[in-house]
Amino acid sequence: MKLTIGNIRITDIVLGEQSKVENSTLFVNSKELEALLLEDGNIVSVCFDVAKPGESTRITPVKDVIEPRTKVCDGDCNCDCGIFPGVVSKVGTVGKGKTHVLKGMAVVTTGKIVGFQEGIIDMSGIGAEYTPFSQTINLVLDFVPRDGLAAHDYERSLRLAGLKAANYLGDLAKNIKPDEEIVYEFLSMAEGAKKYPNLPRVGYVQMLQSQGLLHDTYVYGVDMKQSLTTMISPTEVFDGAIISGNCVSACDKNTTYHHQNNPVVTDLFARHGKDLNFMAMIITNENVYLADKERSSDWTAKLVEMLGLDGVIISQEGFGNPDTDLIMNCKKIEALGVPTVIITDEYAGRDGTSQSLADVDVSANAVVTGGNANEVITLPKMNKIIGTQEYVDVIAGGFENNVQPDGSIVVEIQAIIGATNEMGFNKMSAR
Amino acid sequence: MRRESLRLSDRAKAGSFVLSFFITEMGVAAINKLLTNNFMAAQRFANSLDVDFRDLPPMDILKAARDLVHLGHKLLTHPVTSGTAPQGSPYVSIIISAEGATTDFDSVSIIESAIAVYTKTKIIHQLPENIAKDFMLIDCEMLAKDTQIYKT
């Protein structure tokens, strides 16, 4: 499957009369977009705001972050598909043809679903250094639901509203000439094995959070907890085949933006044909029941064996009991004689001296960490809050009486969106 | 709440006796147990599980689960929930098999790891009522599937 990504640089967002992309500026007719989003009767109103890098602005609680994209296939890929297939666009295989991307910006959705919902994006100050979304120009959508709306329904409405908004904006770029183009080609197993017979066959196992309300991920619209471990072309993720319904564990949840820009995938593509042969991407889930964990990790290892891989990278999502899924995947693949590298993060206590993971095994001997989520920092007071700070003391990473007299807040970095992301889409390093 | 929950637990046990008898006679499996400090979960699963509600902190629920594991029960769900817990949530719900003949060492390992996780975290106990209910709801939802489908 061959996909050309055309990046269209966005350097400003202006709320205006007409929605369009012009001279690297995204103009948004907020009334038109609002009308589209309010077609969902569960949403009473939506407030639009723009947050730019360097501003004294805090966005919280963040539900999702999404990058606007659109398909611009000209018929040569034989697809009639759209971004976010099975969710916003009709079901149809994506990951081929051409995709335009509004690069440098993001749609950020916020709205209180439950009282401990979390996720902070600071656009300046020390907190900005921990989140990649301090570097994007963010169109923030703050939603108000109808009274009495159940948490399930509100989560779904918010999730879909963010995707619809991103699709609406992405479509504005259909006829814009990209500033750069990147071609990704993922060969069939037979072609790939033949083309690079002397390079190690490397696969990527991506674990997707799937534990229930506020903890779900969808693939082509399918709730991943209902799926057996399966395979996907890595080019499909660039077109929104995987979307986030995960609203918790801000530091290590994968937003939809993370999925669209999965750095494990892009790095494997960058080294494909040089020092490795990127042969497969396997997606698996993280369920609550131990029997599910056994079944899914059995299937992960089975697929690795059937594909004849020489090495596997495994990325986790979330913390706590997904550590057990991670170690099961690692152990079972290593038991086949296939070496693994796992990407995780740590909950090593505020002093960093506690055991980092809730589960461990000697076979997990090659580990990349996104950092210690329990690290404590003080976020300075921001002049502008988009959303509400009402719940910062009950979010994961917050604690009682953590708002200081000067307006600063003391949190563990786990409260910050993407701070310890387990795909490696973060900025902390020991280098 | 404590008194209500005891009554609930008694009802659940009475119901579970009938169900256990029926299932055993049918040659399937004995009813699984829900050990929880979440009253919402205790109510929700009263008809499908042998509910053991204890109005205790999370660590005490975990230690009670460890005792049961050493008596031959097997963990069916992971005791550390994801994302919200253990940092914030004061609620823990664990589904455990009916008593078995031998100790399951995977379960021993998992429950010991869970206790280690909770030992290093600070649980917020005094939550506003609406937020406490949200934590209860999420704790329930993590278990929300057919609670009888797995053999032990």
XYZ file of C-alpha atoms in Angstrom:
583
model
C 0.000 0.000 0.000
C 1.399 3.350 -1.045
C 0.347 6.580 0.606
C 1.550 10.090 -0.155
C 1.242 12.519 2.737
C 1.056 16.151 1.639
C 1.787 18.515 4.500
C 0.273 21.980 4.292
C 1.887 24.246 6.833
C -0.474 26.235 9.052
C 1.029 29.229 10.839
C -2.126 30.933 12.093
C -5.808 30.301 12.803
C -8.344 33.101 12.419
C -12.027 32.867 13.325
C -13.676 34.629 10.386
C -16.500 34.823 7.871
C -15.435 32.089 5.524
C -13.737 28.782 6.176
C -10.657 28.415 3.986
C -6.919 27.836 3.935
C -4.973 30.721 2.469
C -1.286 31.613 2.700
C -0.694 29.122 5.533
C -3.571 30.607 7.538
C -6.638 28.607 8.478
C -9.785 30.734 8.524
C -12.721 29.192 10.345
C -16.348 30.218 10.027
C -17.232 29.199 13.545
C -20.975 29.602 12.986
C -20.926 27.153 10.115
C -18.826 24.691 12.083
C -21.005 25.138 15.149
C -24.112 24.339 13.120
C -22.482 21.123 11.957
C -21.547 20.088 15.483
C -24.927 20.986 16.982
C -26.623 18.529 14.626
C -25.904 16.186 17.518
C -28.729 17.003 19.903
C -26.630 15.947 22.873
C -24.553 19.100 22.510
C -26.180 22.363 23.546
C -23.376 24.739 22.664
C -19.776 24.874 21.619
C -17.322 27.661 22.315
C -14.402 28.208 19.925
C -11.034 29.474 21.037
C -7.555 29.594 19.574
C -4.493 28.824 21.722
C -1.076 29.641 20.304
C 2.431 28.622 21.355
C 3.927 30.974 23.927
C 0.613 32.349 25.197
C -0.256 32.333 28.886
C -3.061 29.841 28.277
C -4.045 26.557 29.894
C -6.443 24.095 28.250
C -8.044 21.569 30.624
C -9.582 18.995 30.823
C -8.534 17.822 27.370
C -10.690 15.114 25.822
C -8.847 14.551 22.543
C -6.369 16.140 20.172
C -6.872 15.616 16.434
C -4.999 16.634 13.312
C -7.177 17.709 10.362
C -6.572 15.601 7.283
C -8.384 14.829 4.059
C -8.199 12.291 1.273
C -7.397 13.700 -2.151
C -7.366 10.525 -4.149
C -7.605 11.169 -7.867
C -8.884 7.750 -8.777
C -5.580 5.974 -9.168
C -5.841 4.283 -5.791
C -9.285 2.819 -6.545
C -10.610 3.946 -3.205
C -13.685 5.879 -2.304
C -12.745 6.475 1.254
C -12.310 9.231 3.784
C -10.433 10.029 6.957
C -11.674 8.234 10.107
C -13.295 5.380 8.150
C -16.188 3.643 9.833
C -16.676 6.603 12.143
C -16.996 9.871 10.260
C -16.447 8.545 6.746
C -17.991 5.382 5.386
C -16.194 2.102 5.848
C -13.474 1.663 3.258
C -9.828 0.711 3.348
C -7.578 3.734 3.795
C -3.803 4.006 3.808
C -3.273 4.423 0.089
C -3.552 7.222 -2.437
C -2.961 10.755 -1.222
C -3.728 12.543 2.025
C -3.437 16.248 2.777
C -2.578 17.311 6.302
C -2.968 20.676 8.044
C 0.443 20.589 9.719
C 1.296 22.677 12.752
C -2.214 22.866 14.142
C -4.619 20.657 16.068
C -8.240 20.441 17.067
C -8.444 20.116 20.851
C -11.723 19.111 22.467
C -12.594 19.854 26.061
C -15.651 19.216 28.185
C -16.332 17.674 31.547
C -17.529 14.100 31.197
C -16.721 12.956 34.714
C -15.536 14.943 37.696
C -11.998 13.641 37.700
C -11.362 13.944 34.011
C -7.967 15.184 33.251
C -5.391 16.460 30.889
C -3.581 19.776 30.883
C -2.008 21.590 27.944
C -0.060 24.705 28.961
C 0.924 26.867 26.011
C 3.845 28.425 27.899
C 5.910 27.951 31.061
C 7.464 24.753 32.302
C 4.332 22.718 31.590
C 4.636 23.540 27.895
C 7.936 21.700 27.811
C 6.182 18.444 28.688
C 3.493 18.409 26.006
C 3.906 18.448 22.226
C 0.623 20.313 21.912
C 2.152 23.503 23.292
C 3.888 23.699 19.922
C 0.773 23.436 17.763
C -1.734 26.196 17.106
C -4.831 24.772 18.705
C -8.424 25.315 17.738
C -10.109 24.476 21.030
C -13.723 23.348 21.111
C -15.343 23.617 24.522
C -18.642 21.742 24.614
C -21.687 22.019 26.846
C -23.940 18.941 26.874
C -27.686 18.849 27.403
C -28.813 18.374 31.000
C -28.931 14.833 32.278
C -26.819 13.353 29.493
C -25.267 10.057 30.597
C -21.478 9.840 30.652
C -21.423 7.212 27.879
C -23.471 9.341 25.533
C -21.535 12.489 26.288
C -18.205 10.785 25.705
C -19.428 9.507 22.347
C -20.796 12.891 21.310
C -17.576 14.667 22.265
C -15.465 12.082 20.483
C -17.486 12.354 17.284
C -17.677 16.146 17.434
C -13.899 16.438 17.512
C -13.549 14.092 14.556
C -16.268 15.881 12.583
C -14.612 19.243 13.218
C -11.245 17.875 12.112
C -12.811 16.436 8.963
C -14.550 19.734 8.178
C -11.244 21.605 8.502
C -9.230 18.946 6.697
C -11.553 19.132 3.687
C -10.586 22.788 3.275
C -7.163 21.572 2.163
C -8.304 19.336 -0.696
C -7.195 21.764 -3.395
C -4.213 23.318 -1.632
C -0.739 22.541 -2.927
C 1.263 20.864 -0.138
C 4.468 22.442 1.161
C 6.074 19.006 1.269
C 5.216 15.468 0.283
C 6.310 12.229 1.949
C 5.704 8.841 0.356
C 5.179 5.757 2.507
C 5.019 2.364 0.865
C 4.203 -0.805 2.729
C 4.810 -3.919 0.692
C 3.017 -7.222 0.895
C 4.695 -9.861 3.045
C 5.930 -11.752 -0.013
C 7.289 -8.640 -1.744
C 8.868 -7.292 1.428
C 10.643 -10.549 2.242
C 11.939 -10.822 -1.308
C 13.099 -7.227 -1.578
C 15.282 -7.163 1.530
C 16.257 -10.778 2.196
C 19.315 -9.851 4.254
C 17.686 -7.379 6.606
C 16.053 -8.413 9.890
C 12.265 -8.692 9.617
C 10.892 -6.295 12.219
C 7.307 -5.984 13.399
C 5.512 -3.442 15.542
C 2.955 -4.503 18.134
C 0.791 -1.608 19.200
C -1.260 -2.112 22.336
C -4.512 -0.150 22.397
C -6.350 0.867 25.559
C -9.730 -0.887 25.589
C -11.004 -1.244 29.127
C -14.380 0.418 28.994
C -15.981 3.824 29.421
C -13.374 6.576 28.911
C -10.770 3.887 28.255
C -11.521 2.812 24.682
C -9.953 2.846 21.240
C -11.708 2.265 17.942
C -10.339 0.736 14.749
C -12.420 1.447 11.656
C -15.192 2.175 14.164
C -14.870 -1.173 15.936
C -14.470 -1.077 19.698
C -11.060 -2.690 20.109
C -12.012 -4.563 23.262
C -14.307 -6.694 21.103
C -11.552 -7.570 18.660
C -9.025 -10.326 18.578
C -5.459 -9.223 17.985
C -5.152 -8.382 14.313
C -2.976 -6.757 11.667
C -3.117 -3.380 9.987
C -1.052 -1.637 7.358
C 0.937 1.131 9.067
C -0.149 3.505 6.322
C -3.758 3.124 7.487
C -3.034 4.794 10.815
C -2.025 7.973 8.956
C -5.588 8.155 7.622
C -7.305 7.864 10.999
C -7.996 4.124 11.018
C -7.351 4.189 14.777
C -9.084 6.795 16.916
C -8.983 7.514 20.603
C -11.910 7.209 22.973
C -9.497 7.325 25.854
C -9.958 10.213 28.258
C -7.825 9.145 31.193
C -4.204 8.928 32.123
C -3.282 12.127 30.329
C 0.461 11.598 30.215
C 0.396 8.236 28.484
C -2.905 8.060 26.659
C -2.676 8.117 22.900
C -4.806 10.895 21.502
C -6.069 10.555 17.958
C -3.259 12.943 16.940
C -0.710 10.490 18.350
C -2.226 7.683 16.304
C -2.210 9.810 13.134
C 1.461 10.618 13.702
C 2.637 7.386 15.322
C 6.404 7.937 15.670
C 7.188 4.222 15.939
C 5.649 3.794 12.501
C 7.399 6.803 10.956
C 10.758 5.793 12.457
C 10.391 2.210 11.224
C 9.556 3.542 7.750
C 12.634 5.793 7.933
C 14.884 2.787 8.570
C 13.017 0.380 6.286
C 15.338 -0.985 3.631
C 18.397 0.455 5.388
C 19.056 -1.568 8.506
C 15.717 -3.353 8.941
C 12.784 -4.681 6.981
C 9.516 -3.280 8.417
C 7.264 -6.242 7.756
C 4.179 -6.028 9.960
C 2.081 -3.963 12.285
C -0.015 -5.896 14.793
C -2.656 -4.237 16.934
C -3.877 -5.747 20.161
C -6.033 -4.668 23.070
C -5.729 -4.085 26.817
C -8.752 -5.545 28.550
C -9.650 -5.927 32.219
C -10.266 -9.652 32.432
C -7.166 -11.766 32.823
C -8.529 -14.355 30.376
C -8.769 -11.600 27.749
C -5.186 -10.619 28.436
C -4.073 -14.220 27.995
C -6.042 -14.643 24.788
C -4.863 -11.403 23.206
C -1.202 -11.945 24.082
C -1.455 -15.549 22.821
C -2.662 -14.165 19.502
C 0.039 -11.508 19.410
C 2.753 -14.112 19.842
C 1.033 -16.451 17.380
C 0.963 -13.776 14.674
C 4.626 -12.941 15.317
C 5.453 -16.616 14.846
C 3.295 -17.032 11.731
C 4.867 -13.957 10.165
C 8.365 -15.201 10.874
C 9.543 -11.952 12.423
C 13.097 -11.534 13.703
C 12.393 -8.722 16.139
C 9.449 -6.851 17.608
C 8.832 -3.421 19.105
C 5.909 -3.269 21.536
C 4.314 0.001 22.627
C 1.942 0.226 25.584
C -0.882 2.633 26.355
C -1.763 3.687 29.876
C -0.499 2.301 33.144
C -1.535 -0.017 35.925
C -2.998 -3.262 34.709
C -1.874 -2.737 31.051
C 1.587 -3.410 32.457
C 0.424 -7.019 32.713
C -0.638 -7.066 29.026
C 2.742 -5.588 28.133
C 4.691 -8.200 30.031
C 2.507 -11.045 28.719
C 3.151 -9.878 25.144
C 6.856 -9.510 25.821
C 7.246 -12.880 27.573
C 5.339 -14.871 24.967
C 7.164 -13.312 22.020
C 10.559 -13.686 23.684
C 9.706 -17.324 24.405
C 9.588 -17.835 20.634
C 13.194 -16.711 20.449
C 12.196 -13.336 19.000
C 13.809 -10.402 20.818
C 11.584 -7.507 21.836
C 11.979 -3.885 22.794
C 9.144 -2.514 24.906
C 8.136 1.138 25.124
C 6.448 2.085 28.364
C 6.586 4.747 31.065
C 7.180 4.591 34.775
C 5.273 5.155 38.009
C 8.301 5.030 40.216
C 7.021 7.287 42.991
C 7.793 10.964 43.418
C 11.376 10.221 44.390
C 11.764 7.722 41.547
C 12.853 4.869 43.805
C 9.806 2.574 43.633
C 9.255 -0.273 41.192
C 8.350 1.356 37.881
C 5.837 -1.116 36.480
C 3.016 -3.074 38.080
C 4.335 -6.216 36.401
C 7.836 -7.301 35.429
C 9.727 -10.215 33.903
C 13.362 -10.966 33.150
C 12.566 -11.264 29.446
C 11.727 -7.543 29.398
C 15.407 -6.723 29.128
C 15.236 -3.991 26.489
C 13.050 -1.134 27.634
C 12.514 2.392 26.394
C 10.828 4.639 28.943
C 8.821 7.789 28.389
C 9.725 9.007 31.867
C 8.485 8.890 35.446
C 4.858 10.009 35.535
C 5.042 10.645 39.291
C 7.562 13.455 38.886
C 6.178 16.573 40.547
C 6.266 20.004 38.945
C 4.731 23.388 39.677
C 2.756 24.873 36.829
C 2.621 28.672 36.933
C -0.654 30.548 36.947
C -1.950 31.166 33.440
C -3.782 34.318 32.425
C -6.356 32.414 30.439
C -8.053 29.099 31.141
C -9.927 27.334 28.362
C -12.244 24.746 29.912
C -12.125 24.588 33.691
C -9.522 24.142 36.397
C -12.200 23.004 38.810
C -10.958 19.426 38.890
C -7.197 19.772 38.891
C -6.971 18.459 42.434
C -8.735 15.207 41.635
C -7.204 14.393 38.284
C -4.588 11.679 38.126
C -1.480 13.601 38.982
C -3.240 16.226 41.019
C -3.711 16.019 44.747
C -5.620 17.723 47.488
C -4.868 21.412 48.089
C -2.461 21.559 45.194
C -3.544 25.034 44.104
C -1.084 27.498 45.654
C -1.942 31.024 46.927
C -0.206 32.563 43.907
C -2.410 30.583 41.544
C 0.228 28.073 40.561
C -0.674 24.399 40.737
C 1.442 21.486 41.868
C 0.887 18.298 39.900
C 2.598 15.118 38.921
C 3.464 15.222 35.235
C 0.927 12.499 34.623
C -1.644 15.313 34.517
C -0.066 16.736 31.363
C -1.226 15.521 27.963
C 1.407 13.359 26.320
C 4.137 13.991 28.919
C 5.276 10.345 29.066
C 3.685 9.049 25.864
C 4.515 5.413 25.274
C 4.904 5.728 21.518
C 7.773 8.058 22.254
C 5.869 11.102 21.033
C 7.252 13.248 23.799
C 10.177 15.427 24.568
C 11.824 14.095 27.684
C 15.181 12.492 27.240
C 18.226 11.533 29.259
C 20.439 12.652 26.406
C -24.691 2.641 53.515
C -22.898 -0.044 55.460
C -26.154 -1.534 56.719
C -27.737 -1.383 53.270
C -24.771 -3.035 51.745
C -24.817 -5.861 54.227
C -28.423 -6.493 53.384
C -27.522 -6.374 49.737
C -24.693 -8.783 50.284
C -27.012 -11.162 52.123
C -29.482 -11.021 49.256
C -26.727 -11.610 46.770
C -25.473 -14.588 48.727
C -28.944 -16.094 48.913
C -29.345 -15.595 45.195
C -25.916 -16.920 44.477
C -26.620 -20.103 46.447
C -29.570 -20.859 44.189
C -27.581 -19.944 41.090
C -24.535 -21.903 42.208
C -26.674 -24.952 42.809
C -28.285 -24.601 39.400
C -25.002 -24.094 37.580
C -23.293 -26.957 39.381
C -26.183 -29.247 38.557
C -25.895 -28.188 34.941
C -22.248 -29.145 35.046
C -20.956 -25.651 34.320
C -19.094 -23.620 36.918
C -19.682 -22.283 40.375
C -20.563 -18.614 40.646
C -17.731 -16.124 40.732
C -17.218 -13.678 43.561
C -17.069 -9.881 43.409
C -14.955 -8.366 46.148
C -15.584 -4.628 46.190
C -15.782 -1.461 48.226
C -17.925 0.136 45.518
C -21.581 0.106 46.494
C -22.653 0.862 42.924
C -20.822 -2.230 41.684
C -22.273 -4.295 44.507
C -25.766 -3.303 43.407
C -25.138 -3.699 39.707
C -23.685 -7.180 39.882
C -25.835 -8.502 42.709
C -27.686 -10.869 40.405
C -24.711 -12.205 38.504
C -21.953 -12.508 41.079
C -21.506 -13.519 44.673
C -21.068 -9.978 45.955
C -18.769 -9.458 48.918
C -19.075 -5.750 49.707
C -16.700 -4.359 52.285
C -16.746 -0.709 53.243
C -12.966 -0.573 53.510
C -10.058 1.319 51.897
C -8.599 -0.081 48.635
C -5.579 -1.615 50.353
C -7.808 -3.640 52.655
C -9.775 -4.917 49.656
C -6.534 -5.986 48.010
C -5.364 -7.753 51.160
C -8.720 -9.506 51.446
C -8.294 -10.611 47.835
C -4.825 -11.904 48.651
C -6.267 -13.947 51.525
C -8.822 -15.463 49.161
C -6.158 -16.218 46.555
C -4.176 -18.137 49.161
C -7.338 -20.085 49.973
C -7.531 -21.284 46.369
C -9.545 -18.564 44.646
C -8.201 -17.287 41.346
C -8.170 -13.678 40.138
C -10.359 -13.231 37.068
C -9.878 -9.470 36.696
C -6.775 -7.456 37.241
C -6.900 -5.749 40.647
C -5.199 -2.553 39.459
C -7.533 -0.651 37.203
C -6.090 1.520 34.531
C -5.683 5.215 34.145
C -7.768 6.612 36.975
C -6.507 4.307 39.670
C -4.607 3.884 41.828
C -3.784 7.568 42.094
C -7.244 8.906 42.497
C -9.910 6.290 42.773
C -10.893 5.070 46.220
C -12.798 2.156 44.686
C -11.562 -1.314 43.899
C -13.618 -4.165 42.469
C -12.085 -7.555 41.798
C -13.790 -10.604 40.335
C -12.490 -13.818 41.807
C -13.325 -17.419 41.022
C -15.122 -19.710 43.378
C -12.733 -21.520 45.669
C -10.402 -23.944 43.911
C -8.374 -26.872 45.136
C -4.940 -25.319 44.751
C -3.329 -21.916 44.968
C -2.923 -20.171 41.624
C 0.561 -18.682 41.631
C -0.119 -16.268 38.769
C -2.860 -14.792 40.941
C -0.466 -14.598 43.895
C 2.044 -12.718 41.781
C -0.531 -10.298 40.380
C -2.116 -9.469 43.737
C 1.291 -8.920 45.343
C 2.248 -6.545 42.515
C -1.050 -4.718 42.953
C -0.427 -4.274 46.665
C 3.021 -2.891 45.845
C 1.450 -0.373 43.445
C -1.077 0.811 46.014
C 1.555 1.028 48.735
C 3.346 3.819 46.910
C 0.307 5.851 45.929
C -1.674 8.423 47.776
C -5.402 7.847 47.593
C -7.716 10.825 47.905
C -10.409 9.745 50.321
C -12.473 12.879 50.818
C -14.115 13.355 47.470
C -17.166 15.468 46.651
C -20.201 13.224 46.226
C -20.558 13.803 42.481
C -16.924 12.930 41.832
C -17.105 9.869 44.071
C -20.075 8.692 41.986
C -18.091 9.175 38.798
C -15.290 7.026 40.198
C -17.868 4.392 41.159
C -19.289 4.462 37.649
C -15.917 3.992 35.966
C -15.035 1.198 38.377
C -18.325 -0.515 37.417
C -17.796 -0.011 33.722
C -14.430 -1.723 33.817
C -16.270 -4.924 34.774
C -19.222 -4.394 32.471
C -19.364 -7.517 30.399
C -20.826 -10.920 30.804
C -19.470 -11.756 34.215
C -20.109 -15.472 33.898
C -18.569 -16.284 30.552
C -15.162 -17.417 31.697
C -14.334 -20.784 33.095
C -11.988 -20.655 36.015
